[in-house]
Short mmCIF file of C-alpha atoms in Angstrom, two decimals:
data_model
loop_
_atom_site.label_atom_id
_atom_site.label_comp_id
_atom_site.label_asym_id
_atom_site.label_seq_id
_atom_site.Cartn_x
_atom_site.Cartn_y
_atom_site.Cartn_z
CA ALA A 1 116.50 97.88 104.32
CA ASP A 2 117.84 98.90 100.89
CA PHE A 3 116.67 102.47 101.43
CA LEU A 4 118.15 102.69 104.93
CA VAL A 5 121.52 101.27 103.86
CA ALA A 6 121.76 103.78 101.02
CA LYS A 7 120.88 106.71 103.28
CA ARG A 8 123.14 105.67 106.15
CA SER A 9 126.13 105.16 103.83
CA GLY A 10 125.71 108.22 101.63
CA GLY A 11 124.78 106.01 98.69
CA VAL A 12 122.06 106.07 96.04
CA PHE A 13 118.77 104.20 96.31
CA TYR A 14 117.24 103.50 92.91
CA LEU A 15 114.12 101.73 91.71
CA ARG A 16 114.46 99.33 88.77
CA MET A 17 111.39 97.75 87.22
CA GLU A 18 112.12 94.08 86.55
CA ASP A 19 109.25 93.31 84.19
CA THR A 20 110.68 90.54 82.00
CA ASP A 21 108.23 87.94 83.36
CA LYS A 22 104.99 89.05 81.72
CA LYS A 23 103.03 86.14 83.23
CA ARG A 24 103.53 87.61 86.70
CA GLU A 25 102.77 91.20 85.72
CA VAL A 26 99.83 92.80 87.53
CA GLU A 27 97.66 95.73 86.54
CA ASP A 28 98.81 99.07 87.98
CA GLY A 29 101.89 97.31 89.32
CA VAL A 30 104.27 100.16 88.55
CA SER A 31 102.11 103.04 89.78
CA GLY A 32 100.98 100.99 92.78
CA LEU A 33 104.57 100.32 93.82
CA VAL A 34 105.80 103.87 93.25
CA ASN A 35 102.82 105.48 95.00
CA GLY A 36 103.00 102.99 97.85
CA LEU A 37 106.67 103.72 98.48
CA GLN A 38 106.12 107.47 98.29
CA ALA A 39 103.28 107.23 100.82
CA PHE A 40 105.84 105.96 103.32
CA GLY A 41 108.55 108.46 102.49
CA VAL A 42 110.63 106.00 100.45
CA VAL A 43 111.47 108.08 97.39
CA PRO A 44 114.15 106.70 95.03
CA ASP A 45 117.06 108.97 94.24
CA GLU A 46 116.87 107.71 90.67
CA GLY A 47 115.13 105.09 88.56
CA VAL A 48 111.45 104.59 87.84
CA THR A 49 109.32 107.45 89.17
CA GLY A 50 105.98 106.43 87.66
CA LEU A 51 104.40 104.74 84.70
CA GLY A 52 106.63 105.69 81.76
CA SER A 53 108.69 108.21 83.73
CA GLU A 54 112.27 107.85 84.99
CA ARG A 55 115.19 109.94 86.19
CA GLY A 56 118.90 109.19 86.44
CA ASP A 57 121.96 108.61 84.25
CA TYR A 58 121.82 104.81 83.97
CA GLY A 59 118.45 104.26 82.29
CA PRO A 60 116.33 102.88 80.97
CA TYR A 61 115.46 101.52 84.43
CA THR A 62 112.68 99.32 83.04
CA GLN A 63 114.09 96.00 81.87
CA SER A 64 111.64 95.51 78.99
CA ARG A 65 113.21 98.62 77.41
CA ARG A 66 116.77 97.23 77.63
CA LYS A 67 116.44 94.28 75.24
CA GLU A 68 119.24 95.36 72.89
CA ILE A 69 121.64 95.80 75.82
CA TYR A 70 121.08 92.22 76.98
CA HIS A 71 121.48 90.92 73.43
CA SER A 72 124.91 92.52 73.11
CA PHE A 73 126.16 90.76 76.24
CA ALA A 74 124.50 87.51 75.13
CA ARG A 75 126.35 87.74 71.80
CA ASP A 76 129.63 88.17 73.68
CA LEU A 77 128.95 85.02 75.71
CA ILE A 78 128.21 83.08 72.50
CA LEU A 79 131.45 84.22 70.88
CA ARG A 80 133.41 83.14 73.95
CA GLY A 81 131.70 79.75 74.09
CA TYR A 82 129.61 80.38 77.22
CA ALA A 83 126.19 80.37 75.59
CA TYR A 84 124.39 78.34 72.92
CA PRO A 85 120.96 78.02 71.31
CA CYS A 86 118.64 75.32 72.64
CA PHE A 87 115.87 73.97 70.40
CA CYS A 88 114.22 71.64 72.92
CA THR A 89 110.44 71.95 73.06
CA ALA A 90 108.39 72.08 76.24
CA ASN A 91 107.37 68.43 75.71
CA GLU A 92 110.96 67.35 75.22
CA LEU A 93 112.00 69.10 78.43
CA GLU A 94 109.16 67.41 80.28
CA ASP A 95 110.29 64.01 78.96
CA LEU A 96 113.82 64.87 80.06
CA ARG A 97 112.67 65.60 83.62
CA ALA A 98 110.67 62.37 83.69
CA ALA A 99 113.72 60.39 82.60
CA GLN A 100 115.85 62.06 85.27
CA GLU A 101 113.30 61.27 87.94
CA LEU A 102 113.19 57.63 86.81
CA ALA A 103 116.99 57.44 86.92
CA GLY A 104 117.13 59.15 90.34
CA LYS A 105 119.13 62.10 88.99
CA ASN A 106 118.89 65.79 89.76
CA LYS A 107 116.36 67.47 87.51
CA GLY A 108 117.63 70.10 85.13
CA TYR A 109 119.42 70.83 81.89
CA TYR A 110 123.08 69.91 82.47
CA GLY A 111 125.89 67.57 81.45
CA ARG A 112 124.78 64.63 79.33
CA TRP A 113 121.16 65.70 79.79
CA ALA A 114 121.82 68.94 77.91
CA ARG A 115 120.87 67.70 74.44
CA CYS A 116 121.69 70.86 72.52
CA ARG A 117 124.92 71.69 74.35
CA ASN A 118 127.24 70.05 71.83
CA LEU A 119 125.44 70.79 68.57
CA SER A 120 127.88 71.91 65.88
CA ALA A 121 127.82 75.51 64.70
CA GLN A 122 126.60 74.32 61.31
CA GLU A 123 123.68 72.43 62.90
CA GLN A 124 122.78 75.42 65.03
CA LEU A 125 122.76 77.74 62.01
CA ARG A 126 120.77 75.27 59.91
CA ARG A 127 118.02 74.97 62.51
CA ILE A 128 117.88 78.71 63.09
CA ALA A 129 117.65 79.31 59.34
CA ALA A 130 114.82 76.76 59.20
CA GLY A 131 112.84 78.93 61.61
CA GLU A 132 112.99 76.62 64.64
CA PRO A 133 112.27 78.54 67.84
CA PHE A 134 115.07 78.46 70.38
CA THR A 135 116.19 79.79 73.72
CA LEU A 136 119.72 80.85 74.57
CA ARG A 137 121.29 78.82 77.36
CA LEU A 138 124.36 79.32 79.49
CA ARG A 139 127.11 76.75 78.89
CA SER A 140 127.94 76.43 82.55
CA PRO A 141 131.55 75.54 83.46
CA GLY A 142 130.50 74.72 87.03
CA ASP A 143 131.38 71.56 88.93
CA PRO A 144 129.03 70.78 91.85
CA ALA A 145 131.86 68.85 93.53
CA LYS A 146 133.66 72.17 93.98
CA LYS A 147 132.70 75.02 96.30
CA ILE A 148 132.41 78.76 95.96
CA VAL A 149 132.89 81.06 98.94
CA VAL A 150 130.71 84.15 99.35
CA ASN A 151 130.80 86.59 102.24
CA ASP A 152 127.15 87.40 102.93
CA LEU A 153 126.69 90.67 104.81
CA VAL A 154 124.02 89.08 107.03
CA ARG A 155 125.01 85.41 107.22
CA GLY A 156 128.76 85.69 107.05
CA LYS A 157 130.95 83.21 105.14
CA LEU A 158 128.94 80.87 102.89
CA GLU A 159 130.35 77.81 101.11
CA LEU A 160 128.08 76.66 98.30
CA PRO A 161 128.41 74.13 95.45
CA GLU A 162 129.31 75.56 92.07
CA TYR A 163 126.39 75.94 89.68
CA ASP A 164 126.37 73.42 86.81
CA MET A 165 122.96 73.91 85.15
CA ASP A 166 122.72 75.32 81.64
CA THR A 167 120.09 77.83 82.62
CA VAL A 168 118.12 79.90 80.10
CA LEU A 169 119.55 83.38 79.50
CA LEU A 170 117.19 84.56 76.74
CA LYS A 171 113.71 83.18 76.24
CA ALA A 172 112.35 82.28 72.81
CA ASP A 173 110.99 85.81 72.37
CA GLY A 174 114.42 87.31 73.05
CA ILE A 175 113.46 88.59 76.50
CA PRO A 176 116.06 87.80 79.18
CA THR A 177 115.41 85.83 82.32
CA TYR A 178 115.73 87.66 85.63
CA HIS A 179 119.07 85.97 86.40
CA PHE A 180 120.78 87.24 83.26
CA ALA A 181 119.15 90.68 83.24
CA HIS A 182 119.98 91.48 86.84
CA ALA A 183 123.66 90.63 86.39
CA VAL A 184 123.94 92.94 83.38
CA ASP A 185 121.94 95.72 85.02
CA ASP A 186 123.67 95.59 88.40
CA HIS A 187 127.02 96.03 86.66
CA LEU A 188 125.96 98.78 84.29
CA MET A 189 124.05 100.66 87.00
CA ARG A 190 127.03 100.47 89.37
CA THR A 191 125.14 98.52 92.03
CA THR A 192 127.29 97.94 95.11
CA HIS A 193 124.84 96.19 97.47
CA VAL A 194 121.96 93.80 96.79
CA ILE A 195 119.69 93.17 99.78
CA ARG A 196 117.13 90.46 99.15
CA GLY A 197 115.22 87.61 100.80
CA GLU A 198 116.78 84.32 101.79
CA GLU A 199 114.79 82.52 99.08
CA TRP A 200 117.45 83.82 96.65
CA LEU A 201 120.27 81.94 98.38
CA ALA A 202 119.66 78.97 96.07
CA SER A 203 120.33 81.22 93.05
CA LEU A 204 123.48 82.77 94.51
CA PRO A 205 125.93 80.30 92.86
CA LEU A 206 124.36 81.00 89.45
CA HIS A 207 124.54 84.76 89.96
CA VAL A 208 128.17 84.63 91.10
CA GLN A 209 128.99 82.50 88.05
CA LEU A 210 127.21 84.89 85.67
CA PHE A 211 129.14 87.87 87.01
CA ALA A 212 132.40 85.98 86.57
CA LEU A 213 131.64 84.85 83.00
CA LEU A 214 130.52 88.34 82.02
CA GLY A 215 133.74 89.74 83.44
CA PHE A 216 132.02 91.81 86.12
CA ALA A 217 132.83 92.26 89.80
CA PRO A 218 129.77 91.04 91.76
CA PRO A 219 127.97 93.32 94.22
CA GLN A 220 127.93 92.57 97.91
CA TYR A 221 124.95 90.41 98.83
CA ALA A 222 122.87 90.48 102.00
CA HIS A 223 120.19 87.78 102.29
CA THR A 224 117.57 88.73 104.85
CA ALA A 225 115.28 86.38 106.74
CA ALA A 226 111.92 85.53 105.22
CA VAL A 227 108.98 87.35 106.77
CA MET A 228 106.56 84.75 108.12
CA LYS A 229 102.93 84.86 109.23
CA LEU A 230 100.56 82.53 111.02
CA ASP A 231 98.34 80.80 108.48
CA PRO A 232 94.72 81.24 109.63
CA GLU A 233 93.79 77.94 107.99
CA THR A 234 96.52 75.68 109.38
CA GLY A 235 97.68 77.64 112.42
CA GLY A 236 101.27 77.10 111.30
CA LYS A 237 103.86 79.54 110.05
CA ARG A 238 104.34 80.26 106.36
CA LYS A 239 106.08 82.86 104.25
CA LEU A 240 104.19 86.10 103.68
CA SER A 241 102.77 85.80 100.17
CA LYS A 242 102.11 88.60 97.66
CA ARG A 243 99.28 86.52 96.20
CA LYS A 244 97.60 85.39 99.41
CA ASP A 245 98.20 88.20 101.86
CA PRO A 246 97.07 91.79 101.24
CA GLU A 247 99.53 93.03 103.86
CA ALA A 248 102.40 91.91 101.61
CA ALA A 249 101.66 94.91 99.37
CA VAL A 250 102.82 98.41 100.31
CA ARG A 251 99.51 99.95 99.21
CA TYR A 252 97.59 97.91 101.80
CA PHE A 253 98.98 99.95 104.69
CA ALA A 254 98.23 103.27 103.01
CA GLU A 255 94.68 102.21 102.15
CA GLN A 256 94.04 100.98 105.68
CA GLY A 257 95.34 104.25 107.08
CA TYR A 258 98.37 103.11 109.02
CA PRO A 259 100.63 106.12 109.69
CA ALA A 260 103.78 105.83 107.61
CA GLU A 261 106.08 106.41 110.59
CA ALA A 262 104.32 103.73 112.65
CA VAL A 263 104.71 101.16 109.88
CA LYS A 264 108.39 102.00 109.49
CA GLU A 265 108.83 101.77 113.25
CA TYR A 266 107.28 98.32 113.30
CA LEU A 267 109.33 97.14 110.32
CA LEU A 268 112.49 98.22 112.10
CA THR A 269 111.57 95.87 114.97
CA LEU A 270 111.62 93.07 112.38
CA LEU A 271 114.79 94.20 110.62
CA ASN A 272 117.21 95.11 113.41
CA SER A 273 117.37 93.02 116.56
CA ASN A 274 118.45 96.02 118.68
CA PHE A 275 115.75 98.48 117.58
CA GLU A 276 113.32 97.91 120.45
CA ASP A 277 116.05 98.44 123.05
CA TRP A 278 117.04 101.64 121.26
CA ARG A 279 113.42 102.84 121.18
CA ARG A 280 112.97 102.26 124.91
CA ALA A 281 116.09 104.30 125.58
CA ASN A 282 115.07 106.98 123.06
CA PRO A 283 111.25 107.20 123.18
CA SER A 284 111.01 110.59 121.48
CA SER A 285 113.84 110.33 118.94
CA ALA A 286 113.19 110.34 115.21
CA LEU A 287 113.61 107.08 113.31
CA THR A 288 116.37 108.68 111.27
CA ASP A 289 118.46 108.80 114.46
CA PHE A 290 118.45 105.01 114.78
CA PRO A 291 121.87 103.54 113.85
CA PHE A 292 120.55 100.98 111.35
CA SER A 293 123.11 98.29 110.56
CA LEU A 294 123.25 95.36 108.15
CA LYS A 295 125.16 93.47 110.83
CA LYS A 296 122.05 93.56 113.02
CA LEU A 297 119.68 92.23 110.35
CA ARG A 298 117.91 89.08 111.46
CA ALA A 299 119.28 85.89 109.88
CA SER A 300 116.32 83.73 110.91
CA GLY A 301 112.64 84.04 110.03
CA CYS A 302 110.65 86.81 111.68
CA LEU A 303 106.90 86.75 112.27
CA PHE A 304 104.78 89.53 110.80
CA ASP A 305 102.25 90.26 113.52
CA LEU A 306 99.44 92.63 112.55
CA GLN A 307 98.37 92.89 116.18
CA LYS A 308 101.81 94.11 117.21
CA LEU A 309 101.73 96.59 114.34
CA GLU A 310 98.38 97.83 115.69
CA ASP A 311 99.91 98.25 119.15
CA VAL A 312 102.92 100.13 117.77
CA SER A 313 100.61 102.33 115.71
CA LYS A 314 98.30 103.09 118.66
CA THR A 315 101.26 104.18 120.75
CA PHE A 316 102.61 106.32 117.93
CA LEU A 317 99.25 107.99 117.30
CA SER A 318 98.65 108.64 121.00
CA ARG A 319 101.79 110.81 121.07
CA MET A 320 100.74 113.02 118.17
CA ARG A 321 99.39 116.53 118.65
CA ALA A 322 95.66 116.89 118.04
CA GLU A 323 96.34 119.37 115.22
CA ASP A 324 98.53 116.82 113.44
CA VAL A 325 95.97 114.07 114.01
CA PHE A 326 93.34 116.26 112.36
CA GLU A 327 95.53 116.98 109.32
CA GLU A 328 96.56 113.36 108.82
CA ALA A 329 93.05 111.98 109.35
CA LEU A 330 91.69 114.55 106.90
CA ALA A 331 94.34 113.71 104.30
CA TRP A 332 93.51 110.01 104.49
CA ALA A 333 89.74 110.61 104.46
CA THR A 334 89.95 112.97 101.49
CA GLN A 335 91.32 110.11 99.41
CA HIS A 336 89.48 107.14 100.91
CA ASP A 337 86.34 108.42 102.69
CA PRO A 338 85.16 111.76 101.26
CA ALA A 339 82.02 111.82 103.44
CA TRP A 340 84.12 111.66 106.61
CA ALA A 341 86.46 114.30 105.21
CA ALA A 342 83.49 116.61 104.56
CA LEU A 343 82.35 116.33 108.18
CA LEU A 344 85.84 117.02 109.49
CA LEU A 345 86.09 120.10 107.30
CA CYS A 346 82.79 121.52 108.59
CA ASP A 347 84.55 122.82 111.69
CA LYS A 348 88.29 122.25 112.06
CA ASP A 349 88.39 123.59 115.63
CA TYR A 350 85.57 121.26 116.70
CA ALA A 351 87.26 118.20 115.17
CA THR A 352 90.62 119.15 116.66
CA ALA A 353 88.95 119.50 120.07
CA PHE A 354 87.60 115.95 120.14
CA PHE A 355 90.87 114.58 118.74
CA ALA A 356 92.58 116.30 121.68
CA ILE A 357 90.63 114.40 124.35
CA GLY A 358 92.91 112.17 126.38
CA ARG A 359 96.14 113.38 124.76
CA GLY A 360 99.17 114.43 126.72
CA GLY A 361 100.29 113.15 130.08
CA ALA A 362 102.08 109.94 130.97
CA LYS A 363 99.24 107.64 129.82
CA PRO A 364 97.52 109.09 126.74
CA ARG A 365 94.47 107.34 125.34
CA LYS A 366 94.95 104.82 122.55
CA ASP A 367 91.58 104.82 120.81
CA PHE A 368 92.66 103.93 117.30
CA ALA A 369 95.55 102.45 115.33
CA ARG A 370 94.64 103.60 111.82
CA TRP A 371 93.14 106.64 110.16
CA ASN A 372 90.27 104.50 108.87
CA GLN A 373 89.27 103.89 112.51
CA THR A 374 88.86 107.57 113.40
CA LYS A 375 85.35 107.69 111.98
CA GLU A 376 84.17 104.83 114.17
CA ALA A 377 86.01 106.17 117.22
CA PHE A 378 84.57 109.70 117.00
CA ALA A 379 81.35 109.30 114.99
CA PHE A 380 79.15 110.19 117.98
CA PHE A 381 80.43 113.77 117.88
CA TYR A 382 78.37 114.28 114.73
CA ASP A 383 74.58 114.15 114.76
CA GLU A 384 74.68 112.70 111.24
CA LEU A 385 76.56 109.63 112.54
CA PHE A 386 75.27 109.45 116.11
CA VAL A 387 73.43 106.20 116.89
CA PRO A 388 71.31 106.51 120.07
CA ALA A 389 71.50 103.70 122.61
CA ARG A 390 68.78 103.32 125.21
CA PRO A 391 70.15 102.63 128.73
CA LYS A 392 69.05 99.25 130.11
CA GLN A 393 68.76 100.11 133.83
CA PRO A 394 65.13 100.09 134.99
CA ASP A 395 65.58 103.50 136.61
CA ALA A 396 67.53 105.03 133.72
CA ALA A 397 64.83 107.63 133.17
CA ALA A 398 65.02 108.64 136.83
CA ILE A 399 68.82 108.91 136.62
CA ILE A 400 68.66 111.14 133.54
CA ASP A 401 65.85 113.24 135.04
CA ALA A 402 67.85 113.75 138.24
CA PHE A 403 70.95 114.61 136.25
CA LEU A 404 69.02 117.20 134.23
CA ARG A 405 67.74 118.89 137.40
CA ARG A 406 71.20 119.49 138.89
CA GLU A 407 72.85 122.91 138.66
CA GLU A 408 76.53 121.86 138.44
CA PRO A 409 78.17 122.24 135.00
CA LEU A 410 77.16 119.41 132.69
CA GLU A 411 80.75 118.25 132.28
CA ASP A 412 81.46 118.25 136.04
CA PHE A 413 81.61 114.70 137.43
CA ALA A 414 80.32 116.11 140.72
CA ARG A 415 76.93 116.41 139.02
CA ILE A 416 76.82 112.61 138.57
CA LYS A 417 78.08 111.89 142.07
CA ALA A 418 75.46 114.19 143.56
CA ILE A 419 72.53 112.15 142.22
CA CYS A 420 73.84 108.76 143.34
CA GLU A 421 72.79 108.62 146.97
CA PRO A 422 69.18 109.88 146.49
CA LEU A 423 68.68 107.15 143.87
CA GLY A 424 70.22 104.35 145.96
CA TYR A 425 73.65 104.23 144.30
CA CYS A 426 77.02 104.52 146.00
CA ALA A 427 79.02 107.58 145.01
CA ASN A 428 82.29 106.03 146.22
CA THR A 429 83.63 103.05 144.28
CA LYS A 430 85.80 101.76 147.12
CA GLN A 431 82.89 101.96 149.54
CA TYR A 432 80.63 100.13 147.08
CA LYS A 433 83.10 97.26 146.69
CA ALA A 434 83.19 96.86 150.46
CA ASP A 435 79.40 96.32 150.66
CA PRO A 436 77.78 95.99 147.20
CA ALA A 437 74.56 94.47 148.59
CA ALA A 438 73.74 97.76 150.31
CA TYR A 439 73.27 99.62 147.01
CA LYS A 440 71.58 99.34 143.63
CA GLY A 441 74.98 99.90 142.08
CA SER A 442 77.90 102.29 142.02
CA VAL A 443 78.65 105.68 140.53
CA SER A 444 79.99 103.92 137.45
CA ASP A 445 76.52 102.46 136.76
CA VAL A 446 75.03 105.94 136.97
CA SER A 447 77.70 107.43 134.69
CA THR A 448 77.13 104.59 132.19
CA VAL A 449 73.50 105.68 131.82
CA ILE A 450 74.57 109.24 131.09
CA ARG A 451 77.38 108.06 128.81
CA LEU A 452 75.01 105.88 126.76
CA ALA A 453 72.52 108.70 126.41
CA VAL A 454 75.15 111.23 125.37
CA THR A 455 77.54 109.14 123.23
CA GLY A 456 75.49 106.08 122.31
CA ARG A 457 78.18 103.72 123.64
CA GLU A 458 79.32 102.26 126.94
CA ASN A 459 82.98 103.03 126.29
CA SER A 460 84.15 106.44 125.20
CA PRO A 461 86.83 108.99 126.04
CA GLU A 462 86.44 110.77 129.39
CA LEU A 463 82.74 111.67 129.70
CA GLY A 464 83.23 115.20 131.01
CA ALA A 465 85.57 116.04 128.14
CA CYS A 466 83.10 114.60 125.61
CA ILE A 467 80.26 116.67 127.08
CA SER A 468 82.41 119.78 126.99
CA VAL A 469 83.25 119.34 123.30
CA LEU A 470 79.72 118.30 122.30
CA GLY A 471 78.29 121.42 123.90
CA ALA A 472 75.35 121.91 126.25
CA ALA A 473 72.64 122.18 123.58
CA ARG A 474 73.55 118.91 121.87
CA VAL A 475 74.01 117.08 125.18
CA LEU A 476 70.68 118.22 126.60
CA GLU A 477 68.91 117.24 123.39
CA ARG A 478 70.38 113.73 123.53
CA LEU A 479 69.57 113.29 127.21
CA LYS A 480 65.96 114.29 126.67
CA GLY A 481 65.80 112.04 123.63
CA ALA A 482 67.02 109.09 125.69
CA VAL A 483 64.21 109.62 128.22
#
């Protein structure tokens, strides 16, 4: 959504690395995020471009490299009486919360519960000089009995209680909390719009207050609906989790081989309520033609449905040219399945020919939804991957023998129909359904025997087309092998 808003409005989309919480940092987090975004065509205009690399005029774009900047604004808050050092230990804060719970009060560091709020300057300096560790807290002027009014670009007018907690601005190691850092950075980086999940609504009063105390104009906020999923354990809905759900990470879709455009198409069905109507009216238009609007963003939870993504992806892939399918499948395989890539590269024209089966027309085939499924879908075209399957019909050998003796082209369905009647099968499906007891089976039973012998599976693309691509020599060898 951030990327689309920037592009539709002529703005700048930048990537800032908010890495102040080292406990939540993951290995390869930066490169994984950058590479994942690039795989789906989401390239920042400025900001972090890789591990240790940035571009733009407002850097550094990595928060851990901006410590001195935050300290200068923290010092200003101290001088104006809006921040103070807090020497409370973790145990003391835990005792404080226990006392609040016992008294039936809201938990937090505020009002009379803020023990260090009213320490004299002399006491503060004495304890600092003594080497006591401390955090820097906001001296909040908020009154929860009063309201703030914020115009959310998704949810409209919001009236929320003022924030009254003395939240931590700088941790004991001097590193800022996200709340403080983002307010400073959004101002200095000239951020105009912040689009984020609805879980941040609870922090909105604090962020509005921080902007006001720092003397900054706040950006416009848009709080989007949480993306939900069905929990396989409980059957109920829960928020998509970065820690529990692999599909919450951008890299998952690239590794699984979902086409970038198909993923973006599906995400637009979640983001804008009018996208599916637009797509039905514009089936061949590019996604960039869609009039994306913040006003159409969903305000209530949307369900992330992998099956629907698969359906969207199958439809998207079925419309691609065979040449493009080959190139994209090869690109994915080169990175994730080199053995499959090597087979595809053996003969580009051959691979393109089997990718072309069933394409075009009003109802193209939908054999796969991801590039990692192409190997399974088309493995039988390669002798190295072909797994023979012996037909189960008692007279399978007779069917194959009769098929081999015919003179029609191998790929001609007339060759299969011609051997039906002599073997006791009905060559006409409609006729067979009218009187099934009069026959051993129908033409489909006969074709299944040939299909199994040639492809090793009961379901495949159109048999004649498969035979044509496989070539007479390979087909005859497989048929004789099945006998």
